[in-house]
mmCIF file of N, CA, C and O in Angstrom:
data_model
loop_
_atom_site.group_PDB
_atom_site.id
_atom_site.type_symbol
_atom_site.label_atom_id
_atom_site.label_comp_id
_atom_site.label_asym_id
_atom_site.label_seq_id
_atom_site.Cartn_x
_atom_site.Cartn_y
_atom_site.Cartn_z
ATOM 1 N N MET Z 1 46.709 37.099 18.204
ATOM 2 C CA MET Z 1 46.149 38.005 18.839
ATOM 3 C C MET Z 1 45.267 39.014 17.822
ATOM 4 O O MET Z 1 45.759 39.146 16.703
ATOM 5 N N LEU Z 2 44.095 39.330 18.260
ATOM 6 C CA LEU Z 2 43.273 40.208 17.383
ATOM 7 C C LEU Z 2 43.387 41.586 17.930
ATOM 8 O O LEU Z 2 43.063 41.848 19.064
ATOM 9 N N VAL Z 3 43.431 42.619 17.377
ATOM 10 C CA VAL Z 3 43.417 43.904 17.673
ATOM 11 C C VAL Z 3 42.302 44.623 16.874
ATOM 12 O O VAL Z 3 42.273 44.664 15.880
ATOM 13 N N ILE Z 4 41.227 45.283 17.854
ATOM 14 C CA ILE Z 4 40.377 45.947 17.328
ATOM 15 C C ILE Z 4 40.334 47.397 17.652
ATOM 16 O O ILE Z 4 40.607 47.881 18.721
ATOM 17 N N GLU Z 5 40.250 48.032 16.568
ATOM 18 C CA GLU Z 5 40.186 49.818 16.895
ATOM 19 C C GLU Z 5 38.781 50.215 16.598
ATOM 20 O O GLU Z 5 38.122 49.954 15.665
ATOM 21 N N VAL Z 6 38.298 50.857 17.703
ATOM 22 C CA VAL Z 6 36.912 51.370 17.803
ATOM 23 C C VAL Z 6 37.127 52.810 17.970
ATOM 24 O O VAL Z 6 37.183 53.589 18.779
ATOM 25 N N PRO Z 7 36.793 53.458 16.449
ATOM 26 C CA PRO Z 7 36.965 54.847 16.284
ATOM 27 C C PRO Z 7 35.789 55.486 16.924
ATOM 28 O O PRO Z 7 35.684 56.819 17.233
ATOM 29 N N GLU Z 8 34.540 55.100 16.653
ATOM 30 C CA GLU Z 8 33.273 55.557 17.211
ATOM 31 C C GLU Z 8 32.213 54.572 17.675
ATOM 32 O O GLU Z 8 32.340 53.239 16.897
ATOM 33 N N GLY Z 9 31.033 54.636 18.304
ATOM 34 C CA GLY Z 9 30.127 53.828 18.564
ATOM 35 C C GLY Z 9 30.206 53.301 20.081
ATOM 36 O O GLY Z 9 30.755 53.923 20.841
ATOM 37 N N GLU Z 10 29.251 52.464 20.482
ATOM 38 C CA GLU Z 10 29.353 52.051 21.657
ATOM 39 C C GLU Z 10 30.103 50.817 21.625
ATOM 40 O O GLU Z 10 30.149 49.913 21.067
ATOM 41 N N LEU Z 11 31.192 51.103 22.730
ATOM 42 C CA LEU Z 11 32.036 49.985 22.841
ATOM 43 C C LEU Z 11 31.810 48.677 22.837
ATOM 44 O O LEU Z 11 32.367 47.668 22.246
ATOM 45 N N LEU Z 12 30.742 48.330 23.818
ATOM 46 C CA LEU Z 12 30.637 46.560 23.914
ATOM 47 C C LEU Z 12 29.921 46.271 22.745
ATOM 48 O O LEU Z 12 30.156 45.036 22.232
ATOM 49 N N GLU Z 13 29.066 47.073 21.882
ATOM 50 C CA GLU Z 13 28.447 46.581 20.712
ATOM 51 C C GLU Z 13 29.523 46.434 19.690
ATOM 52 O O GLU Z 13 29.574 45.331 18.905
ATOM 53 N N GLU Z 14 30.602 47.372 19.492
ATOM 54 C CA GLU Z 14 31.452 47.244 18.696
ATOM 55 C C GLU Z 14 32.407 46.038 18.932
ATOM 56 O O GLU Z 14 33.132 45.555 17.846
ATOM 57 N N ILE Z 15 32.804 45.667 20.066
ATOM 58 C CA ILE Z 15 33.628 44.495 20.248
ATOM 59 C C ILE Z 15 32.862 43.222 20.069
ATOM 60 O O ILE Z 15 33.490 42.570 19.374
ATOM 61 N N GLU Z 16 31.621 43.258 20.297
ATOM 62 C CA GLU Z 16 30.797 41.956 19.948
ATOM 63 C C GLU Z 16 30.724 41.870 18.389
ATOM 64 O O GLU Z 16 31.031 40.841 17.927
ATOM 65 N N ALA Z 17 30.519 42.912 17.637
ATOM 66 C CA ALA Z 17 30.291 42.803 16.230
ATOM 67 C C ALA Z 17 31.768 42.462 15.713
ATOM 68 O O ALA Z 17 31.626 41.302 14.826
ATOM 69 N N ALA Z 18 32.818 42.969 16.141
ATOM 70 C CA ALA Z 18 34.154 42.746 15.636
ATOM 71 C C ALA Z 18 34.520 41.303 15.762
ATOM 72 O O ALA Z 18 35.213 40.549 14.921
ATOM 73 N N ALA Z 19 34.393 40.894 17.045
ATOM 74 C CA ALA Z 19 34.518 39.425 17.554
ATOM 75 C C ALA Z 19 33.821 38.503 16.660
ATOM 76 O O ALA Z 19 34.355 37.550 15.876
ATOM 77 N N LYS Z 20 32.530 38.778 16.323
ATOM 78 C CA LYS Z 20 31.530 37.954 15.507
ATOM 79 C C LYS Z 20 32.208 37.924 13.916
ATOM 80 O O LYS Z 20 32.261 36.824 13.454
ATOM 81 N N ASP Z 21 32.548 38.967 13.471
ATOM 82 C CA ASP Z 21 33.091 39.253 12.258
ATOM 83 C C ASP Z 21 34.362 38.434 12.099
ATOM 84 O O ASP Z 21 34.788 37.804 11.005
ATOM 85 N N ALA Z 22 35.095 38.177 13.153
ATOM 86 C CA ALA Z 22 36.409 37.493 13.225
ATOM 87 C C ALA Z 22 36.059 35.960 13.604
ATOM 88 O O ALA Z 22 37.212 35.310 13.553
ATOM 89 N N GLY Z 23 34.920 35.644 13.833
ATOM 90 C CA GLY Z 23 34.722 34.196 14.028
ATOM 91 C C GLY Z 23 35.059 33.817 15.413
ATOM 92 O O GLY Z 23 35.043 32.579 15.787
ATOM 93 N N LEU Z 24 35.145 34.950 16.375
ATOM 94 C CA LEU Z 24 35.349 34.483 17.777
ATOM 95 C C LEU Z 24 34.289 34.653 18.844
ATOM 96 O O LEU Z 24 33.453 35.390 18.675
ATOM 97 N N ALA Z 25 33.999 33.591 19.429
ATOM 98 C CA ALA Z 25 32.958 33.260 20.350
ATOM 99 C C ALA Z 25 33.273 33.587 21.558
ATOM 100 O O ALA Z 25 32.721 33.860 22.427
ATOM 101 N N ASP Z 26 34.706 32.995 21.779
ATOM 102 C CA ASP Z 26 35.176 33.131 23.217
ATOM 103 C C ASP Z 26 36.626 33.739 23.139
ATOM 104 O O ASP Z 26 37.283 33.230 22.143
ATOM 105 N N ALA Z 27 36.911 34.718 23.697
ATOM 106 C CA ALA Z 27 38.246 35.124 23.975
ATOM 107 C C ALA Z 27 38.525 36.075 25.072
ATOM 108 O O ALA Z 27 37.712 36.281 25.854
ATOM 109 N N ALA Z 28 39.961 36.215 25.708
ATOM 110 C CA ALA Z 28 40.272 36.864 26.549
ATOM 111 C C ALA Z 28 40.536 38.255 26.175
ATOM 112 O O ALA Z 28 41.112 38.572 25.034
ATOM 113 N N ILE Z 29 40.078 39.392 26.755
ATOM 114 C CA ILE Z 29 40.472 40.680 26.337
ATOM 115 C C ILE Z 29 41.513 41.065 27.457
ATOM 116 O O ILE Z 29 41.257 41.391 28.542
ATOM 117 N N VAL Z 30 42.567 41.022 26.763
ATOM 118 C CA VAL Z 30 44.054 41.113 27.799
ATOM 119 C C VAL Z 30 44.090 42.516 28.053
ATOM 120 O O VAL Z 30 44.831 42.646 29.088
ATOM 121 N N SER Z 31 43.648 43.473 27.223
ATOM 122 C CA SER Z 31 44.103 44.799 27.434
ATOM 123 C C SER Z 31 43.026 45.574 26.635
ATOM 124 O O SER Z 31 42.692 45.394 25.212
ATOM 125 N N LEU Z 32 42.698 46.871 26.926
ATOM 126 C CA LEU Z 32 42.035 47.784 26.070
ATOM 127 C C LEU Z 32 42.487 49.240 26.755
ATOM 128 O O LEU Z 32 42.979 49.385 27.880
ATOM 129 N N ILE Z 33 42.761 50.180 25.773
ATOM 130 C CA ILE Z 33 43.126 51.577 26.008
ATOM 131 C C ILE Z 33 42.509 52.555 25.127
ATOM 132 O O ILE Z 33 42.298 52.271 24.063
ATOM 133 N N GLY Z 34 42.294 53.690 25.797
ATOM 134 C CA GLY Z 34 41.580 54.668 24.961
ATOM 135 C C GLY Z 34 40.834 55.586 25.715
ATOM 136 O O GLY Z 34 41.026 55.884 26.999
ATOM 137 N N ALA Z 35 40.048 56.440 25.289
ATOM 138 C CA ALA Z 35 39.100 57.560 25.902
ATOM 139 C C ALA Z 35 37.734 57.335 25.148
ATOM 140 O O ALA Z 35 37.612 57.021 23.946
ATOM 141 N N VAL Z 36 36.800 57.625 26.124
ATOM 142 C CA VAL Z 36 35.250 57.601 25.812
ATOM 143 C C VAL Z 36 34.798 59.021 26.096
ATOM 144 O O VAL Z 36 35.468 59.714 26.904
ATOM 145 N N ASP Z 37 33.596 59.386 25.672
ATOM 146 C CA ASP Z 37 32.822 60.564 25.868
ATOM 147 C C ASP Z 37 31.857 60.385 26.812
ATOM 148 O O ASP Z 37 31.649 61.481 27.648
ATOM 149 N N ASP Z 38 31.255 59.174 27.138
ATOM 150 C CA ASP Z 38 30.703 59.071 28.427
ATOM 151 C C ASP Z 38 30.261 57.550 28.591
ATOM 152 O O ASP Z 38 30.430 56.768 27.740
ATOM 153 N N PHE Z 39 29.789 57.071 29.833
ATOM 154 C CA PHE Z 39 30.072 55.844 30.415
ATOM 155 C C PHE Z 39 28.969 55.379 31.255
ATOM 156 O O PHE Z 39 28.466 56.387 32.117
ATOM 157 N N ALA Z 40 28.870 54.408 31.538
ATOM 158 C CA ALA Z 40 27.993 53.888 32.676
ATOM 159 C C ALA Z 40 28.890 52.499 33.154
ATOM 160 O O ALA Z 40 29.304 51.688 32.426
ATOM 161 N N ILE Z 41 29.246 52.368 34.323
ATOM 162 C CA ILE Z 41 29.533 51.007 35.029
ATOM 163 C C ILE Z 41 28.796 50.963 36.263
ATOM 164 O O ILE Z 41 27.928 51.633 36.705
ATOM 165 N N SER Z 42 29.175 49.684 36.887
ATOM 166 C CA SER Z 42 28.315 49.238 38.250
ATOM 167 C C SER Z 42 29.465 48.532 39.140
ATOM 168 O O SER Z 42 30.478 48.083 38.579
ATOM 169 N N SER Z 43 29.215 48.625 40.226
ATOM 170 C CA SER Z 43 30.025 47.945 41.256
ATOM 171 C C SER Z 43 29.049 47.290 42.260
ATOM 172 O O SER Z 43 27.632 47.297 42.276
ATOM 173 N N LYS Z 44 29.637 46.629 43.237
ATOM 174 C CA LYS Z 44 28.860 45.823 44.328
ATOM 175 C C LYS Z 44 28.827 46.739 45.622
ATOM 176 O O LYS Z 44 29.614 47.235 45.978
ATOM 177 N N PRO Z 45 27.532 46.844 46.068
ATOM 178 C CA PRO Z 45 27.296 47.506 47.414
ATOM 179 C C PRO Z 45 28.080 46.671 48.468
ATOM 180 O O PRO Z 45 28.373 45.467 48.521
ATOM 181 N N LEU Z 46 28.555 47.456 49.583
ATOM 182 C CA LEU Z 46 29.425 46.970 50.549
ATOM 183 C C LEU Z 46 28.882 45.572 51.207
ATOM 184 O O LEU Z 46 29.569 44.649 51.267
ATOM 185 N N ASN Z 47 27.615 45.440 51.480
ATOM 186 C CA ASN Z 47 27.140 44.197 52.211
ATOM 187 C C ASN Z 47 26.209 43.253 51.392
ATOM 188 O O ASN Z 47 25.355 42.542 51.932
ATOM 189 N N ASP Z 48 26.130 43.438 50.119
ATOM 190 C CA ASP Z 48 25.325 42.605 49.363
ATOM 191 C C ASP Z 48 26.025 42.368 47.874
ATOM 192 O O ASP Z 48 25.726 43.116 46.932
ATOM 193 N N ALA Z 49 26.662 41.307 47.806
ATOM 194 C CA ALA Z 49 27.263 40.840 46.647
ATOM 195 C C ALA Z 49 26.296 40.475 45.538
ATOM 196 O O ALA Z 49 26.693 40.296 44.260
ATOM 197 N N THR Z 50 25.114 40.311 45.762
ATOM 198 C CA THR Z 50 24.076 39.873 44.561
ATOM 199 C C THR Z 50 23.476 41.349 43.955
ATOM 200 O O THR Z 50 22.780 40.946 42.969
ATOM 201 N N ARG Z 51 23.797 42.270 44.325
ATOM 202 C CA ARG Z 51 23.392 43.695 43.834
ATOM 203 C C ARG Z 51 24.402 44.235 43.008
ATOM 204 O O ARG Z 51 25.508 44.138 43.364
ATOM 205 N N ASP Z 52 24.005 45.330 42.129
ATOM 206 C CA ASP Z 52 24.825 45.948 41.523
ATOM 207 C C ASP Z 52 24.451 47.641 41.852
ATOM 208 O O ASP Z 52 23.208 47.866 41.762
ATOM 209 N N LEU Z 53 25.523 48.431 41.844
ATOM 210 C CA LEU Z 53 25.320 49.984 42.169
ATOM 211 C C LEU Z 53 25.588 50.555 40.683
ATOM 212 O O LEU Z 53 26.856 50.613 40.478
ATOM 213 N N PRO Z 54 24.541 50.860 39.981
ATOM 214 C CA PRO Z 54 24.929 51.776 38.724
ATOM 215 C C PRO Z 54 25.722 53.190 38.896
ATOM 216 O O PRO Z 54 25.126 53.752 40.002
ATOM 217 N N LEU Z 55 26.511 53.316 38.011
ATOM 218 C CA LEU Z 55 26.943 54.666 38.103
ATOM 219 C C LEU Z 55 27.150 55.133 36.525
ATOM 220 O O LEU Z 55 27.854 54.347 35.836
ATOM 221 N N SER Z 56 26.245 56.174 36.066
ATOM 222 C CA SER Z 56 26.468 56.830 34.940
ATOM 223 C C SER Z 56 27.076 58.177 34.863
ATOM 224 O O SER Z 56 26.823 58.958 35.666
ATOM 225 N N ASP Z 57 28.059 58.390 34.047
ATOM 226 C CA ASP Z 57 28.899 59.861 34.017
ATOM 227 C C ASP Z 57 28.728 60.148 32.559
ATOM 228 O O ASP Z 57 29.383 59.408 31.536
ATOM 229 N N ALA Z 58 28.294 61.323 32.440
ATOM 230 C CA ALA Z 58 28.015 62.156 31.070
ATOM 231 C C ALA Z 58 29.373 63.011 30.757
ATOM 232 O O ALA Z 58 29.225 63.831 30.109
ATOM 233 N N THR Z 59 30.549 62.507 31.403
ATOM 234 C CA THR Z 59 31.725 63.002 30.966
ATOM 235 C C THR Z 59 32.829 62.265 30.442
ATOM 236 O O THR Z 59 32.683 61.028 30.293
ATOM 237 N N PRO Z 60 33.802 62.833 29.697
ATOM 238 C CA PRO Z 60 34.564 61.997 28.941
ATOM 239 C C PRO Z 60 35.688 61.425 30.304
ATOM 240 O O PRO Z 60 35.869 61.824 31.126
ATOM 241 N N ALA Z 61 36.269 60.311 29.695
ATOM 242 C CA ALA Z 61 37.166 59.663 30.530
ATOM 243 C C ALA Z 61 38.200 58.831 29.809
ATOM 244 O O ALA Z 61 37.851 58.464 28.637
ATOM 245 N N GLU Z 62 39.331 58.520 30.314
ATOM 246 C CA GLU Z 62 40.420 57.744 29.812
ATOM 247 C C GLU Z 62 39.968 56.052 30.198
ATOM 248 O O GLU Z 62 39.426 56.299 31.381
ATOM 249 N N ILE Z 63 40.085 55.334 29.511
ATOM 250 C CA ILE Z 63 39.884 53.934 29.792
ATOM 251 C C ILE Z 63 40.738 52.917 29.800
ATOM 252 O O ILE Z 63 41.580 52.907 28.759
ATOM 253 N N THR Z 64 40.748 51.848 30.682
ATOM 254 C CA THR Z 64 41.619 50.970 30.404
ATOM 255 C C THR Z 64 41.138 49.834 31.220
ATOM 256 O O THR Z 64 40.124 49.727 32.081
ATOM 257 N N GLY Z 65 41.381 48.427 30.830
ATOM 258 C CA GLY Z 65 40.443 47.274 31.366
ATOM 259 C C GLY Z 65 40.824 46.108 31.000
ATOM 260 O O GLY Z 65 41.625 45.922 29.806
ATOM 261 N N THR Z 66 40.365 45.111 31.499
ATOM 262 C CA THR Z 66 40.631 43.659 30.771
ATOM 263 C C THR Z 66 38.955 42.877 30.852
ATOM 264 O O THR Z 66 38.185 43.505 31.527
ATOM 265 N N GLY Z 67 38.996 41.935 30.479
ATOM 266 C CA GLY Z 67 37.949 40.967 30.604
ATOM 267 C C GLY Z 67 37.833 39.838 29.440
ATOM 268 O O GLY Z 67 38.711 39.145 29.218
ATOM 269 N N GLU Z 68 36.747 39.410 28.971
ATOM 270 C CA GLU Z 68 36.418 38.386 28.240
ATOM 271 C C GLU Z 68 35.262 38.335 27.449
ATOM 272 O O GLU Z 68 34.500 39.149 27.583
ATOM 273 N N ILE Z 69 35.154 37.550 26.288
ATOM 274 C CA ILE Z 69 34.113 37.484 25.341
ATOM 275 C C ILE Z 69 33.630 35.918 25.796
ATOM 276 O O ILE Z 69 34.661 34.951 25.467
ATOM 277 N N VAL Z 70 32.463 35.584 26.226
ATOM 278 C CA VAL Z 70 31.969 34.305 26.199
ATOM 279 C C VAL Z 70 30.655 34.234 25.372
ATOM 280 O O VAL Z 70 29.890 34.855 25.590
ATOM 281 N N SER Z 71 30.692 33.177 24.699
ATOM 282 C CA SER Z 71 29.553 32.725 24.039
ATOM 283 C C SER Z 71 29.261 34.404 23.017
ATOM 284 O O SER Z 71 27.991 34.554 22.764
ATOM 285 N N GLY Z 72 30.281 34.875 22.631
ATOM 286 C CA GLY Z 72 29.907 36.127 21.869
ATOM 287 C C GLY Z 72 29.707 37.415 22.555
ATOM 288 O O GLY Z 72 29.508 38.298 22.073
ATOM 289 N N GLN Z 73 29.640 37.501 23.868
ATOM 290 C CA GLN Z 73 29.255 38.464 24.667
ATOM 291 C C GLN Z 73 30.189 39.064 25.743
ATOM 292 O O GLN Z 73 30.796 38.364 26.325
ATOM 293 N N PRO Z 74 30.728 40.241 25.456
ATOM 294 C CA PRO Z 74 31.806 40.863 26.100
ATOM 295 C C PRO Z 74 31.402 41.167 27.344
ATOM 296 O O PRO Z 74 30.332 41.574 27.564
ATOM 297 N N HIS Z 75 32.440 40.894 28.235
ATOM 298 C CA HIS Z 75 32.128 41.222 29.860
ATOM 299 C C HIS Z 75 33.785 41.852 30.212
ATOM 300 O O HIS Z 75 34.671 41.434 30.010
ATOM 301 N N LEU Z 76 33.624 43.350 30.539
ATOM 302 C CA LEU Z 76 34.678 43.980 30.760
ATOM 303 C C LEU Z 76 34.794 44.611 32.411
ATOM 304 O O LEU Z 76 33.654 45.018 32.720
ATOM 305 N N HIS Z 77 35.841 44.696 32.895
ATOM 306 C CA HIS Z 77 35.982 45.310 34.083
ATOM 307 C C HIS Z 77 37.110 46.511 33.967
ATOM 308 O O HIS Z 77 38.010 46.142 33.238
ATOM 309 N N VAL Z 78 36.731 47.788 34.156
ATOM 310 C CA VAL Z 78 37.408 48.848 33.524
ATOM 311 C C VAL Z 78 37.836 49.838 34.765
ATOM 312 O O VAL Z 78 37.135 49.685 35.971
ATOM 313 N N VAL Z 79 38.692 50.687 34.561
ATOM 314 C CA VAL Z 79 39.308 51.801 35.284
ATOM 315 C C VAL Z 79 38.959 53.029 34.473
ATOM 316 O O VAL Z 79 39.470 53.115 33.312
ATOM 317 N N MET Z 80 38.081 53.865 34.912
ATOM 318 C CA MET Z 80 37.780 55.386 34.190
ATOM 319 C C MET Z 80 38.543 56.445 34.938
ATOM 320 O O MET Z 80 38.356 56.538 35.989
ATOM 321 N N ALA Z 81 39.453 57.060 34.267
ATOM 322 C CA ALA Z 81 40.149 58.271 34.826
ATOM 323 C C ALA Z 81 39.254 59.468 34.359
ATOM 324 O O ALA Z 81 38.921 59.777 33.068
ATOM 325 N N VAL Z 82 38.683 60.353 35.200
ATOM 326 C CA VAL Z 82 37.935 61.419 35.008
ATOM 327 C C VAL Z 82 38.665 62.600 35.487
ATOM 328 O O VAL Z 82 39.456 62.558 36.410
ATOM 329 N N GLN Z 83 38.024 63.827 35.021
ATOM 330 C CA GLN Z 83 38.528 65.072 35.563
ATOM 331 C C GLN Z 83 38.656 65.290 37.177
ATOM 332 O O GLN Z 83 37.881 64.566 37.813
ATOM 333 N N GLY Z 84 39.621 65.882 37.535
ATOM 334 C CA GLY Z 84 39.989 65.892 38.996
ATOM 335 C C GLY Z 84 40.897 64.807 39.447
ATOM 336 O O GLY Z 84 41.202 64.665 40.588
ATOM 337 N N ASN Z 85 41.537 64.026 38.546
ATOM 338 C CA ASN Z 85 42.370 63.005 38.967
ATOM 339 C C ASN Z 85 41.722 61.924 39.712
ATOM 340 O O ASN Z 85 42.392 61.433 40.692
ATOM 341 N N LYS Z 86 40.586 61.671 39.553
ATOM 342 C CA LYS Z 86 39.565 60.670 39.983
ATOM 343 C C LYS Z 86 39.756 59.307 39.034
ATOM 344 O O LYS Z 86 39.710 59.465 37.872
ATOM 345 N N ALA Z 87 39.583 58.198 39.981
ATOM 346 C CA ALA Z 87 39.591 57.058 39.037
ATOM 347 C C ALA Z 87 38.067 56.347 39.430
ATOM 348 O O ALA Z 87 38.239 56.142 40.788
ATOM 349 N N LEU Z 88 37.308 55.808 38.551
ATOM 350 C CA LEU Z 88 36.190 55.225 38.892
ATOM 351 C C LEU Z 88 36.256 53.650 38.261
ATOM 352 O O LEU Z 88 36.794 53.729 37.041
ATOM 353 N N ALA Z 89 36.092 52.671 39.084
ATOM 354 C CA ALA Z 89 36.394 51.264 38.514
ATOM 355 C C ALA Z 89 35.022 50.571 38.809
ATOM 356 O O ALA Z 89 34.133 50.801 39.666
ATOM 357 N N GLY Z 90 34.878 49.519 37.821
ATOM 358 C CA GLY Z 90 33.710 48.522 38.021
ATOM 359 C C GLY Z 90 33.551 47.737 36.671
ATOM 360 O O GLY Z 90 34.429 47.853 35.702
ATOM 361 N N HIS Z 91 32.303 47.182 36.652
ATOM 362 C CA HIS Z 91 31.893 46.396 35.424
ATOM 363 C C HIS Z 91 31.305 47.446 34.236
ATOM 364 O O HIS Z 91 30.638 48.309 34.676
ATOM 365 N N LEU Z 92 31.909 47.463 33.040
ATOM 366 C CA LEU Z 92 31.220 48.382 32.227
ATOM 367 C C LEU Z 92 29.977 47.950 31.468
ATOM 368 O O LEU Z 92 29.833 46.592 31.305
ATOM 369 N N ARG Z 93 29.036 48.911 31.746
ATOM 370 C CA ARG Z 93 27.933 48.752 31.196
ATOM 371 C C ARG Z 93 27.446 49.229 29.763
ATOM 372 O O ARG Z 93 26.837 48.849 28.935
ATOM 373 N N ARG Z 94 28.216 50.492 29.619
ATOM 374 C CA ARG Z 94 28.228 51.141 28.243
ATOM 375 C C ARG Z 94 29.298 52.324 28.364
ATOM 376 O O ARG Z 94 29.919 52.632 29.350
ATOM 377 N N ALA Z 95 29.755 52.466 27.027
ATOM 378 C CA ALA Z 95 30.772 53.289 26.633
ATOM 379 C C ALA Z 95 30.573 53.975 25.231
ATOM 380 O O ALA Z 95 30.853 53.163 24.314
ATOM 381 N N GLU Z 96 30.248 55.398 25.256
ATOM 382 C CA GLU Z 96 30.189 55.841 24.002
ATOM 383 C C GLU Z 96 31.423 56.576 23.510
ATOM 384 O O GLU Z 96 32.089 57.206 24.239
ATOM 385 N N ILE Z 97 31.756 56.274 22.174
ATOM 386 C CA ILE Z 97 32.963 56.904 21.601
ATOM 387 C C ILE Z 97 32.408 57.541 20.523
ATOM 388 O O ILE Z 97 31.927 57.283 19.534
ATOM 389 N N ARG Z 98 32.873 59.163 20.481
ATOM 390 C CA ARG Z 98 32.693 59.858 19.561
ATOM 391 C C ARG Z 98 34.009 60.745 19.373
ATOM 392 O O ARG Z 98 34.175 61.077 18.198
ATOM 393 N N THR Z 99 34.626 61.211 20.139
ATOM 394 C CA THR Z 99 35.872 62.200 19.855
ATOM 395 C C THR Z 99 37.234 61.363 19.941
ATOM 396 O O THR Z 99 38.183 61.752 18.960
ATOM 397 N N HIS Z 100 37.349 60.413 20.776
ATOM 398 C CA HIS Z 100 38.646 59.634 20.396
ATOM 399 C C HIS Z 100 38.583 58.324 19.950
ATOM 400 O O HIS Z 100 37.590 57.977 19.081
ATOM 401 N N SER Z 101 39.190 57.266 20.480
ATOM 402 C CA SER Z 101 38.962 55.955 19.949
ATOM 403 C C SER Z 101 39.481 55.032 21.059
ATOM 404 O O SER Z 101 40.075 55.328 22.042
ATOM 405 N N VAL Z 102 39.151 53.821 20.922
ATOM 406 C CA VAL Z 102 39.484 52.730 22.035
ATOM 407 C C VAL Z 102 40.145 51.597 21.037
ATOM 408 O O VAL Z 102 39.649 51.108 20.018
ATOM 409 N N ARG Z 103 41.288 50.987 21.668
ATOM 410 C CA ARG Z 103 41.787 49.818 21.208
ATOM 411 C C ARG Z 103 41.867 48.700 21.824
ATOM 412 O O ARG Z 103 41.967 48.567 23.222
ATOM 413 N N VAL Z 104 41.376 47.542 21.639
ATOM 414 C CA VAL Z 104 41.033 46.304 22.208
ATOM 415 C C VAL Z 104 42.072 45.217 21.766
ATOM 416 O O VAL Z 104 41.982 44.849 20.510
ATOM 417 N N TYR Z 105 42.799 44.468 22.836
ATOM 418 C CA TYR Z 105 43.432 43.505 22.356
ATOM 419 C C TYR Z 105 42.891 42.256 22.750
ATOM 420 O O TYR Z 105 42.688 42.005 23.991
ATOM 421 N N LEU Z 106 42.653 41.293 21.885
ATOM 422 C CA LEU Z 106 41.963 40.142 22.206
ATOM 423 C C LEU Z 106 42.941 38.694 21.993
ATOM 424 O O LEU Z 106 43.473 38.620 20.823
ATOM 425 N N LEU Z 107 42.834 37.745 22.546
ATOM 426 C CA LEU Z 107 43.450 36.477 22.510
ATOM 427 C C LEU Z 107 42.256 35.540 22.444
ATOM 428 O O LEU Z 107 41.426 35.345 23.478
ATOM 429 N N PRO Z 108 42.214 34.735 21.370
ATOM 430 C CA PRO Z 108 41.195 33.746 21.096
ATOM 431 C C PRO Z 108 41.467 32.560 22.269
ATOM 432 O O PRO Z 108 42.306 32.192 22.636
ATOM 433 N N VAL Z 109 40.341 31.934 22.493
ATOM 434 C CA VAL Z 109 40.266 30.899 23.666
ATOM 435 C C VAL Z 109 39.700 29.670 22.731
ATOM 436 O O VAL Z 109 38.718 29.840 22.064
ATOM 437 N N PRO Z 110 40.430 28.529 22.749
ATOM 438 C CA PRO Z 110 40.079 27.384 22.018
ATOM 439 C C PRO Z 110 38.914 26.696 22.519
ATOM 440 O O PRO Z 110 38.514 26.902 23.604
#
């Protein structure tokens, strides 16, 4: 297992760079945990699975999720806990880290 600590930067870019540095083109992202300063996610509209509904939020959030790296590209599904005890879930498009950090746990795929 490879553990990536991301203290700052854009999460997807940092995961991609760390996986490349470790020689991982394909891996399971079995868990991630931490906090981000702002983020963008997307989900599917009720009656059209071919589209994405984007949501950007410029507020801090706790993050947890799983996913994969395929051909060097990270793909994450996350749950974001935001103020007011609300959870937002979906496909992670962007997550900026400046104040806290995120730890990512990867298992290489042969």
